[in-house]
Amino acid sequence: MKQLHVLFLLCLQLSAAQAQSLVMGLQEAIERAQTQSLDYEKNRNEWINNYWAYKTYQAGLRPRLVFRGDLPDLSRTIVPVIQNDGTETFRARSLANSFAEMALEQPIVPTGGTFFVSSQLSRIDVLSPVNTTSYLAYPVVVGIRQPLWGYNHLLWQQRIEPLRYEESRRRFDESMEMIAVKTTELFFNALLAQKNLEIADFNYSNADTLYSIARARFELGKISEVDLLEIELYYLNNRNARDLAQYEYNYHLLQLKNYLRLGEDTDLQLKVPEWLPLLRIDATEALAQARQNRAKTLSIQRRLLEAEQEVAKARAERGVRADLYLSFGLSKSAPTLQDTYSDVQDQERFRLSLEIPILDWGRGRARIKTALANYRLTQTEAEIEQSEFEQEVLLQVQRWNIYSEQIQYAQRAWEVARKRYEIAWHRFRRGHIQLSELNAAKREQNEAQRQYLSSLQNLWSAYFVLRMLTLYDFEKQQTIEYEIHEEE
């Protein structure tokens, strides 16, 4: 029974060890980073913040039902009271005022005003010197509050807020592609370090074998001590190179694990990507997709509108400002609540408020000039950013087309160098070439493999950077859009 228990524990440990082992390719690493990394969480939270800000704006355009009230407003004060003979005297008075209103309000976007329907009830309780109660009711009041010749912030919001929302949506898509770019860099840094470690292990193993053979041949008197020391130095150098490669591998692998939020005890092995996105991309098409899909285009449009908005606001606030208030309703005052809602009387209110600047020492003119200068500055900055943005896209297309050709040459060079080293190794073991020639062949093979992996990194990085700059999948011929579920 005890042996079965020990066997069960060993099986559990073996299962745990197997669960911690993970073989990962580039696409798997990117998929995990786009769902698990801290960058994803940050970008997602930014998007959710922008999403609910837009929902707040949309809710502000819908009818709003609100209750207002003072329940109650108590006061005990000494106030002046007019007597029958026209004189005034001060007397103590205690009051309790209560007020309640239910109002339905609807913003009017084209005019910037507000339409409302309300119902109000007020009650006054005089507690001293005479105890009385009276009610004032407005069962229904319909009206409008409307600024005239002024700045219509609702109309400007209607033009700007949808752009801001769509800009944030596209910026999230760009951030997802940026995660792919960063993951590619970390992945290939770790992969190159992994391959360097494999090369260093292989070199050390060969050096150890050569050193063992050399010692045996030295004891037989077939090689000199100088030759033995040369091979020993070769062995020691490869041992040091292996230790350094191990450190580099641990460093870059830890960076990748942390970004992917994997445990430090995870045995992560990286695979060299086999599929290559060898596409010939047309610069004109890439530029057209970038102009259509990128958040930068919407950002420029939004900032120009905001600068134009400030100009309109400065001009409106400099001139005559008028506010119109118009309402129609029913009202009644009575000592009891029941009588308040019987035999009601109609009431109308009309108010036109004016504000005319006469002397402001040039303040209004200065604000307009400031807004116009800011608008022209924004236009200039927009032109610069648009030009730099288009230049970046065109250069990235050129970079991509160059890398897609270089990868084929690098792959062939690695195959040639690997074949050359195999031949050199067999010739060296038969004593046909010197150690220096074998080392040269090995250095060429190692350098060819590093160049191939570096070309792979350049190719994949350029691929995802181009996707980020255009938000377009050139392989599938479709716009890049990521699904995201906002929090309820």
PDB file of C-alpha atoms in Angstrom, residues 80-89:
ATOM      1  CA  PRO A  80     -39.664  93.550   8.346  1.00  0.00           C
ATOM      2  CA  VAL A  81     -43.477  93.563   8.056  1.00  0.00           C
ATOM      3  CA  ILE A  82     -45.447  96.426   6.424  1.00  0.00           C
ATOM      4  CA  GLN A  83     -48.247  97.755   8.623  1.00  0.00           C
ATOM      5  CA  ASN A  84     -51.648  99.093   7.551  1.00  0.00           C
ATOM      6  CA  ASP A  85     -50.439 102.677   7.846  1.00  0.00           C
ATOM      7  CA  GLY A  86     -47.486 101.998   5.543  1.00  0.00           C
ATOM      8  CA  THR A  87     -44.833 101.786   8.230  1.00  0.00           C
ATOM      9  CA  GLU A  88     -42.597  98.768   8.801  1.00  0.00           C
ATOM     10  CA  THR A  89     -41.878  96.891  11.955  1.00  0.00           C
TER      11      THR A  89
END
